[in-house]
mmCIF file of C-alpha atoms (C1' of nucleotides) in Angstrom:
data_model
loop_
_atom_site.group_PDB
_atom_site.id
_atom_site.type_symbol
_atom_site.label_atom_id
_atom_site.label_comp_id
_atom_site.label_asym_id
_atom_site.label_seq_id
_atom_site.Cartn_x
_atom_site.Cartn_y
_atom_site.Cartn_z
ATOM 1 C CA UNK A 1 -77.970 -53.047 -155.090
ATOM 2 C CA UNK A 2 -74.414 -54.456 -156.068
ATOM 3 C CA UNK A 3 -75.916 -56.613 -158.508
ATOM 4 C CA UNK A 4 -74.052 -56.595 -161.599
ATOM 5 C CA UNK A 5 -74.874 -58.580 -164.835
ATOM 6 C CA UNK A 6 -73.275 -61.724 -164.920
ATOM 7 C CA UNK A 7 -73.649 -64.018 -167.761
ATOM 8 C CA UNK A 8 -72.981 -67.024 -165.741
ATOM 9 C CA UNK A 9 -75.419 -66.127 -163.445
ATOM 10 C CA UNK A 10 -77.772 -65.733 -166.257
ATOM 11 C CA UNK A 11 -78.318 -69.433 -166.209
ATOM 12 C CA UNK A 12 -80.767 -68.946 -163.349
ATOM 13 C CA UNK A 13 -82.982 -66.944 -165.617
ATOM 14 C CA UNK A 14 -83.448 -69.694 -167.991
ATOM 15 C CA UNK A 15 -84.260 -71.921 -165.119
ATOM 16 C CA UNK A 16 -86.683 -69.698 -163.750
ATOM 17 C CA UNK A 17 -88.277 -69.482 -167.170
ATOM 18 C CA UNK A 18 -89.256 -73.111 -166.894
ATOM 19 C CA UNK A 19 -91.118 -71.994 -163.662
ATOM 20 C CA UNK A 20 -94.477 -70.013 -164.565
ATOM 21 C CA UNK A 21 -94.538 -67.022 -163.121
ATOM 22 C CA UNK A 22 -97.298 -66.714 -160.239
ATOM 23 C CA UNK A 23 -97.710 -70.302 -160.590
ATOM 24 C CA UNK A 24 -99.126 -71.747 -157.238
ATOM 25 C CA UNK A 25 -97.787 -75.005 -156.468
ATOM 26 C CA UNK A 26 -100.572 -77.880 -155.850
ATOM 27 C CA UNK A 27 -100.555 -79.466 -152.353
ATOM 28 C CA UNK A 28 -99.629 -82.826 -154.097
ATOM 29 C CA UNK A 29 -96.261 -81.264 -155.499
ATOM 30 C CA UNK A 30 -93.621 -82.510 -153.233
ATOM 31 C CA UNK A 31 -91.553 -79.547 -152.015
ATOM 32 C CA UNK A 32 -90.290 -77.707 -149.144
ATOM 33 C CA UNK A 33 -88.079 -78.382 -146.029
ATOM 34 C CA UNK A 34 -84.547 -78.562 -147.109
ATOM 35 C CA UNK A 35 -82.626 -81.493 -145.576
ATOM 36 C CA UNK A 36 -80.629 -81.330 -142.741
ATOM 37 C CA UNK A 37 -77.397 -81.519 -144.732
ATOM 38 C CA UNK A 38 -78.641 -78.866 -147.232
ATOM 39 C CA UNK A 39 -79.374 -76.429 -144.129
ATOM 40 C CA UNK A 40 -76.011 -77.277 -142.482
ATOM 41 C CA UNK A 41 -73.973 -76.388 -145.507
ATOM 42 C CA UNK A 42 -76.234 -73.117 -146.253
ATOM 43 C CA UNK A 43 -75.734 -72.269 -142.632
ATOM 44 C CA UNK A 44 -71.823 -72.825 -142.684
ATOM 45 C CA UNK A 45 -71.623 -70.663 -145.918
ATOM 46 C CA UNK A 46 -73.775 -67.957 -144.373
ATOM 47 C CA UNK A 47 -71.699 -67.614 -141.406
ATOM 48 C CA UNK A 48 -68.743 -66.533 -143.527
ATOM 49 C CA UNK A 49 -70.686 -64.572 -146.186
ATOM 50 C CA UNK A 50 -74.415 -63.370 -145.945
ATOM 51 C CA UNK A 51 -74.493 -62.645 -149.525
ATOM 52 C CA UNK A 52 -73.610 -64.764 -152.297
ATOM 53 C CA UNK A 53 -71.927 -63.852 -155.454
ATOM 54 C CA UNK A 54 -73.636 -65.050 -158.541
ATOM 55 C CA UNK A 55 -71.196 -67.604 -159.281
ATOM 56 C CA UNK A 56 -70.837 -69.077 -155.697
ATOM 57 C CA UNK A 57 -74.586 -69.266 -155.639
ATOM 58 C CA UNK A 58 -74.392 -71.654 -158.723
ATOM 59 C CA UNK A 59 -71.733 -73.583 -157.197
ATOM 60 C CA UNK A 60 -73.621 -74.076 -153.990
ATOM 61 C CA UNK A 61 -76.804 -74.856 -155.922
ATOM 62 C CA UNK A 62 -75.046 -77.694 -157.830
ATOM 63 C CA UNK A 63 -73.498 -78.962 -154.607
ATOM 64 C CA UNK A 64 -76.990 -79.125 -153.103
ATOM 65 C CA UNK A 65 -78.863 -80.314 -155.978
ATOM 66 C CA UNK A 66 -81.005 -77.369 -155.563
ATOM 67 C CA UNK A 67 -81.836 -74.558 -158.043
ATOM 68 C CA UNK A 68 -79.815 -71.374 -157.864
ATOM 69 C CA UNK A 69 -83.175 -69.443 -157.342
ATOM 70 C CA UNK A 70 -83.703 -71.554 -154.230
ATOM 71 C CA UNK A 71 -80.374 -70.880 -152.945
ATOM 72 C CA UNK A 72 -80.882 -67.203 -153.624
ATOM 73 C CA UNK A 73 -84.227 -67.429 -151.600
ATOM 74 C CA UNK A 74 -82.745 -69.135 -148.776
ATOM 75 C CA UNK A 75 -80.069 -66.578 -148.297
ATOM 76 C CA UNK A 76 -82.812 -63.799 -148.653
ATOM 77 C CA UNK A 77 -84.915 -65.387 -146.210
ATOM 78 C CA UNK A 78 -81.705 -66.172 -143.980
ATOM 79 C CA UNK A 79 -80.925 -62.487 -143.967
ATOM 80 C CA UNK A 80 -84.307 -61.377 -142.905
ATOM 81 C CA UNK A 81 -84.384 -63.901 -140.095
ATOM 82 C CA UNK A 82 -80.920 -62.663 -139.005
ATOM 83 C CA UNK A 83 -81.919 -59.010 -139.192
ATOM 84 C CA UNK A 84 -85.240 -59.535 -137.157
ATOM 85 C CA UNK A 85 -83.102 -61.295 -134.404
ATOM 86 C CA UNK A 86 -80.652 -58.791 -134.293
ATOM 87 C CA UNK A 87 -83.458 -56.286 -133.932
ATOM 88 C CA UNK A 88 -84.805 -58.284 -131.066
ATOM 89 C CA UNK A 89 -81.347 -58.104 -129.511
ATOM 90 C CA UNK A 90 -80.974 -54.344 -130.094
ATOM 91 C CA UNK A 91 -84.352 -53.902 -128.498
ATOM 92 C CA UNK A 92 -83.477 -56.083 -125.324
ATOM 93 C CA UNK A 93 -80.234 -54.116 -124.818
ATOM 94 C CA UNK A 94 -81.995 -50.853 -125.226
ATOM 95 C CA UNK A 95 -84.552 -51.842 -123.013
ATOM 96 C CA UNK A 96 -82.076 -52.938 -120.259
ATOM 97 C CA UNK A 97 -80.058 -49.585 -120.559
ATOM 98 C CA UNK A 98 -83.420 -47.685 -120.258
ATOM 99 C CA UNK A 99 -84.516 -49.632 -117.087
ATOM 100 C CA UNK A 100 -81.170 -48.741 -115.399
ATOM 101 C CA UNK A 101 -81.600 -45.084 -116.463
ATOM 102 C CA UNK A 102 -85.163 -45.278 -114.999
ATOM 103 C CA UNK A 103 -84.081 -46.684 -111.612
ATOM 104 C CA UNK A 104 -81.354 -44.108 -111.455
ATOM 105 C CA UNK A 105 -83.845 -41.438 -112.088
ATOM 106 C CA UNK A 106 -86.219 -42.818 -109.267
ATOM 107 C CA UNK A 107 -83.150 -43.027 -106.934
ATOM 108 C CA UNK A 108 -82.173 -39.345 -107.792
ATOM 109 C CA UNK A 109 -85.781 -38.158 -107.214
ATOM 110 C CA UNK A 110 -85.899 -39.793 -103.700
ATOM 111 C CA UNK A 111 -82.650 -38.374 -102.910
ATOM 112 C CA UNK A 112 -83.732 -34.953 -104.210
ATOM 113 C CA UNK A 113 -86.777 -35.145 -101.917
ATOM 114 C CA UNK A 114 -84.470 -36.362 -98.996
ATOM 115 C CA UNK A 115 -82.223 -33.222 -99.525
ATOM 116 C CA UNK A 116 -85.038 -30.975 -99.965
ATOM 117 C CA UNK A 117 -86.196 -32.169 -96.416
ATOM 118 C CA UNK A 118 -82.721 -31.671 -94.733
ATOM 119 C CA UNK A 119 -82.524 -28.127 -96.201
ATOM 120 C CA UNK A 120 -86.027 -27.247 -94.739
ATOM 121 C CA UNK A 121 -84.873 -28.581 -91.336
ATOM 122 C CA UNK A 122 -81.890 -26.462 -91.574
ATOM 123 C CA UNK A 123 -83.609 -23.505 -92.646
ATOM 124 C CA UNK A 124 -85.951 -23.798 -89.942
ATOM 125 C CA UNK A 125 -83.197 -24.200 -87.078
ATOM 126 C CA UNK A 126 -80.986 -21.483 -88.739
ATOM 127 C CA UNK A 127 -83.982 -19.202 -88.688
ATOM 128 C CA UNK A 128 -84.490 -19.577 -84.855
ATOM 129 C CA UNK A 129 -84.957 -16.145 -82.881
ATOM 130 C CA UNK A 130 -81.674 -16.582 -80.792
ATOM 131 C CA UNK A 131 -79.748 -16.286 -83.910
ATOM 132 C CA UNK A 132 -80.781 -13.226 -85.514
ATOM 133 C CA UNK A 133 -77.399 -11.927 -86.409
ATOM 134 C CA UNK A 134 -76.721 -15.209 -88.599
ATOM 135 C CA UNK A 135 -79.848 -14.338 -90.578
ATOM 136 C CA UNK A 136 -78.941 -11.005 -91.829
ATOM 137 C CA UNK A 137 -75.147 -11.491 -91.812
ATOM 138 C CA UNK A 138 -74.459 -12.732 -95.512
ATOM 139 C CA UNK A 139 -70.821 -13.822 -95.406
ATOM 140 C CA UNK A 140 -69.256 -14.369 -98.634
ATOM 141 C CA UNK A 141 -72.361 -15.008 -100.719
ATOM 142 C CA UNK A 142 -72.196 -16.612 -103.837
ATOM 143 C CA UNK A 143 -73.889 -13.897 -105.949
ATOM 144 C CA UNK A 144 -73.568 -15.914 -109.107
ATOM 145 C CA UNK A 145 -75.874 -18.297 -107.825
ATOM 146 C CA UNK A 146 -78.538 -15.810 -106.471
ATOM 147 C CA UNK A 147 -78.427 -13.786 -109.463
ATOM 148 C CA UNK A 148 -78.611 -16.486 -112.124
ATOM 149 C CA UNK A 149 -81.405 -18.848 -110.887
ATOM 150 C CA UNK A 150 -84.659 -17.287 -110.047
ATOM 151 C CA UNK A 151 -85.698 -20.602 -108.506
ATOM 152 C CA UNK A 152 -82.677 -20.444 -106.036
ATOM 153 C CA UNK A 153 -83.938 -16.965 -104.861
ATOM 154 C CA UNK A 154 -86.910 -18.393 -103.715
ATOM 155 C CA UNK A 155 -85.102 -20.975 -101.517
ATOM 156 C CA UNK A 156 -85.564 -20.732 -97.753
ATOM 157 C CA UNK A 157 -81.704 -20.541 -97.549
ATOM 158 C CA UNK A 158 -79.597 -17.782 -98.622
ATOM 159 C CA UNK A 159 -76.884 -18.876 -100.941
ATOM 160 C CA UNK A 160 -73.884 -18.982 -98.517
ATOM 161 C CA UNK A 161 -75.929 -21.087 -96.137
ATOM 162 C CA UNK A 162 -76.536 -23.645 -98.838
ATOM 163 C CA UNK A 163 -72.874 -23.547 -99.723
ATOM 164 C CA UNK A 164 -72.170 -24.473 -96.330
ATOM 165 C CA UNK A 165 -74.347 -27.348 -96.758
ATOM 166 C CA UNK A 166 -72.943 -28.706 -99.733
ATOM 167 C CA UNK A 167 -69.212 -28.337 -99.141
ATOM 168 C CA UNK A 168 -69.267 -29.044 -95.438
ATOM 169 C CA UNK A 169 -68.235 -25.473 -94.498
ATOM 170 C CA UNK A 170 -69.369 -25.819 -90.604
ATOM 171 C CA UNK A 171 -67.800 -22.696 -89.620
ATOM 172 C CA UNK A 172 -71.223 -20.642 -89.499
ATOM 173 C CA UNK A 173 -72.883 -23.475 -87.942
ATOM 174 C CA UNK A 174 -70.404 -23.978 -85.238
ATOM 175 C CA UNK A 175 -70.786 -20.055 -84.787
ATOM 176 C CA UNK A 176 -74.284 -20.485 -84.391
ATOM 177 C CA UNK A 177 -74.029 -23.551 -82.004
ATOM 178 C CA UNK A 178 -75.999 -25.722 -84.260
ATOM 179 C CA UNK A 179 -75.221 -29.222 -83.529
ATOM 180 C CA UNK A 180 -78.267 -30.445 -84.959
ATOM 181 C CA UNK A 181 -77.345 -29.102 -88.248
ATOM 182 C CA UNK A 182 -74.121 -31.156 -88.234
ATOM 183 C CA UNK A 183 -76.022 -34.216 -87.360
ATOM 184 C CA UNK A 184 -78.158 -33.518 -90.516
ATOM 185 C CA UNK A 185 -74.789 -33.456 -92.506
ATOM 186 C CA UNK A 186 -73.845 -36.557 -91.041
ATOM 187 C CA UNK A 187 -77.141 -38.218 -91.989
ATOM 188 C CA UNK A 188 -76.575 -36.969 -95.490
ATOM 189 C CA UNK A 189 -73.225 -38.563 -95.613
ATOM 190 C CA UNK A 190 -74.696 -41.800 -94.233
ATOM 191 C CA UNK A 191 -77.531 -41.770 -96.861
ATOM 192 C CA UNK A 192 -74.995 -41.582 -99.314
ATOM 193 C CA UNK A 193 -72.794 -44.405 -98.014
ATOM 194 C CA UNK A 194 -75.901 -46.693 -97.725
ATOM 195 C CA UNK A 195 -76.875 -46.220 -101.063
ATOM 196 C CA UNK A 196 -77.242 -49.665 -102.841
ATOM 197 C CA UNK A 197 -74.774 -48.552 -105.404
ATOM 198 C CA UNK A 198 -72.116 -46.064 -105.158
ATOM 199 C CA UNK A 199 -73.115 -42.740 -105.987
ATOM 200 C CA UNK A 200 -70.476 -42.111 -108.651
ATOM 201 C CA UNK A 201 -71.200 -45.342 -110.188
ATOM 202 C CA UNK A 202 -75.082 -44.651 -109.898
ATOM 203 C CA UNK A 203 -74.926 -41.008 -111.102
ATOM 204 C CA UNK A 204 -72.453 -41.748 -113.760
ATOM 205 C CA UNK A 205 -70.078 -38.890 -112.854
ATOM 206 C CA UNK A 206 -68.005 -37.548 -110.179
ATOM 207 C CA UNK A 207 -69.971 -36.003 -107.305
ATOM 208 C CA UNK A 208 -67.459 -33.650 -106.268
ATOM 209 C CA UNK A 209 -67.103 -31.829 -109.720
ATOM 210 C CA UNK A 210 -70.491 -32.936 -110.992
ATOM 211 C CA UNK A 211 -73.882 -32.375 -109.339
ATOM 212 C CA UNK A 212 -72.763 -30.308 -106.730
ATOM 213 C CA UNK A 213 -69.695 -28.885 -108.202
ATOM 214 C CA UNK A 214 -71.695 -27.354 -110.943
ATOM 215 C CA UNK A 215 -74.796 -26.664 -109.115
ATOM 216 C CA UNK A 216 -74.180 -22.889 -108.856
ATOM 217 C CA UNK A 217 -72.702 -22.255 -112.364
ATOM 218 C CA UNK A 218 -75.456 -23.885 -114.069
ATOM 219 C CA UNK A 219 -78.661 -22.291 -113.888
ATOM 220 C CA UNK A 220 -80.492 -24.814 -115.801
ATOM 221 C CA UNK A 221 -79.433 -27.664 -113.619
ATOM 222 C CA UNK A 222 -80.692 -25.732 -110.454
ATOM 223 C CA UNK A 223 -84.017 -24.979 -112.324
ATOM 224 C CA UNK A 224 -84.535 -28.590 -113.084
ATOM 225 C CA UNK A 225 -83.781 -29.703 -109.434
ATOM 226 C CA UNK A 226 -85.787 -26.902 -108.114
ATOM 227 C CA UNK A 227 -88.875 -27.891 -109.701
ATOM 228 C CA UNK A 228 -91.111 -30.326 -107.999
ATOM 229 C CA UNK A 229 -92.900 -31.804 -111.109
ATOM 230 C CA UNK A 230 -90.200 -34.743 -111.838
ATOM 231 C "C1'" DA B 1 -72.917 -37.426 -173.645
ATOM 232 C "C1'" DA B 2 -77.470 -38.242 -172.358
ATOM 233 C "C1'" DT B 3 -81.664 -41.070 -172.306
ATOM 234 C "C1'" DT B 4 -84.103 -45.264 -172.473
ATOM 235 C "C1'" DT B 5 -84.514 -50.045 -171.883
ATOM 236 C "C1'" DC B 6 -83.245 -54.542 -170.189
ATOM 237 C "C1'" DG B 7 -81.901 -57.773 -166.742
ATOM 238 C "C1'" DC B 8 -80.488 -58.263 -162.537
ATOM 239 C "C1'" DT B 9 -80.191 -57.787 -157.430
ATOM 240 C "C1'" DG B 10 -81.904 -56.837 -152.501
ATOM 241 C "C1'" DC B 11 -85.496 -56.095 -149.400
ATOM 242 C "C1'" DA B 12 -90.250 -56.003 -147.481
ATOM 243 C "C1'" DT B 13 -94.575 -58.103 -147.379
ATOM 244 C "C1'" DT B 14 -97.608 -61.735 -148.425
ATOM 245 C "C1'" DT B 15 -98.744 -66.322 -149.326
ATOM 246 C "C1'" DA B 16 -98.638 -71.375 -149.051
ATOM 247 C "C1'" DC B 17 -97.505 -75.124 -146.872
ATOM 248 C "C1'" DG B 18 -95.388 -78.481 -143.192
ATOM 249 C "C1'" DT B 19 -94.753 -79.438 -138.542
ATOM 250 C "C1'" DC B 20 -95.764 -79.781 -134.066
ATOM 251 C "C1'" DA B 21 -98.336 -79.372 -129.612
ATOM 252 C "C1'" DA C 1 -108.611 -86.320 -136.626
ATOM 253 C "C1'" DG C 2 -109.228 -81.388 -136.420
ATOM 254 C "C1'" DT C 3 -106.997 -77.062 -135.219
ATOM 255 C "C1'" DG C 4 -104.239 -72.973 -134.411
ATOM 256 C "C1'" DA C 5 -99.469 -71.230 -133.684
ATOM 257 C "C1'" DC C 6 -95.307 -71.063 -135.719
ATOM 258 C "C1'" DG C 7 -91.538 -71.704 -138.807
ATOM 259 C "C1'" DT C 8 -90.197 -71.274 -143.423
ATOM 260 C "C1'" DA C 9 -89.707 -71.876 -148.678
ATOM 261 C "C1'" DA C 10 -91.523 -69.281 -152.068
ATOM 262 C "C1'" DA C 11 -94.250 -65.477 -154.574
ATOM 263 C "C1'" DT C 12 -94.863 -60.585 -155.498
ATOM 264 C "C1'" DG C 13 -93.819 -55.910 -155.944
ATOM 265 C "C1'" DC C 14 -90.700 -52.250 -155.659
ATOM 266 C "C1'" DA C 15 -86.635 -49.540 -156.169
ATOM 267 C "C1'" DG C 16 -81.705 -49.059 -157.486
ATOM 268 C "C1'" DC C 17 -78.011 -50.454 -160.285
ATOM 269 C "C1'" DG C 18 -75.027 -51.187 -164.371
ATOM 270 C "C1'" DA C 19 -74.720 -52.539 -169.278
ATOM 271 C "C1'" DA C 20 -75.945 -52.180 -173.810
ATOM 272 C "C1'" DA C 21 -78.956 -49.995 -177.299
#
DNA sequence: AATTTCGCTGCATTTACGTCA
DNA sequence: AGTGACGTAAATGCAGCGAAA
């Protein structure tokens, strides 16, 4: 409300007074639709200033042969049209952002399922009877992971074995002679490389320091990805 | 100095009308 | 010619502000 009283602008009031309040114009009264020339000038002014100062309004009104009130109303309506267009544009932008996020989410969901499957296969192969020592050995386990995340403790793999998968530590697997497990890791890499979009771009963060790097230090993250309901 | 009134503005909503398919 | 959809000028109501009383 930056409207300050301006005696010059007050002219408009007297003009307004000539128009009876609440008067409805008859159908026969010639009105409406400013000329192309009038619209062109109004649009030109609107481009540089969306609000007219009272003096400028009077000047424009004189120039166009309109009532100052008509100019004021035109600017008012023009601002409203401009606002609704801007809202539409904002909506389209937000919608596009949402769609991108939604497709990222779907992709991540599928990758999660795939990784769970890989883990299950690895878990089964590691638990084979010919490798009993491996199952109970426990090499440099990430105790933080195991302690901080209940859902992790329920996982079929122990912490150190999961780390072997995540960081490509193949020592234990070679020790166990598990060529199959190595193939699984390769297939994961292939899966990533065949992704329609590079993972870094798709996820929006660096994989090495991001999703896998923080997996064991962020229990909430593990909880989230450990659940089946998303 | 605080309060009230007046006149103005802007905005949201509604109404009335012109235009077009 | 009649009609509905749409665009737009104008009306209406309300809130906020500054100036004057």
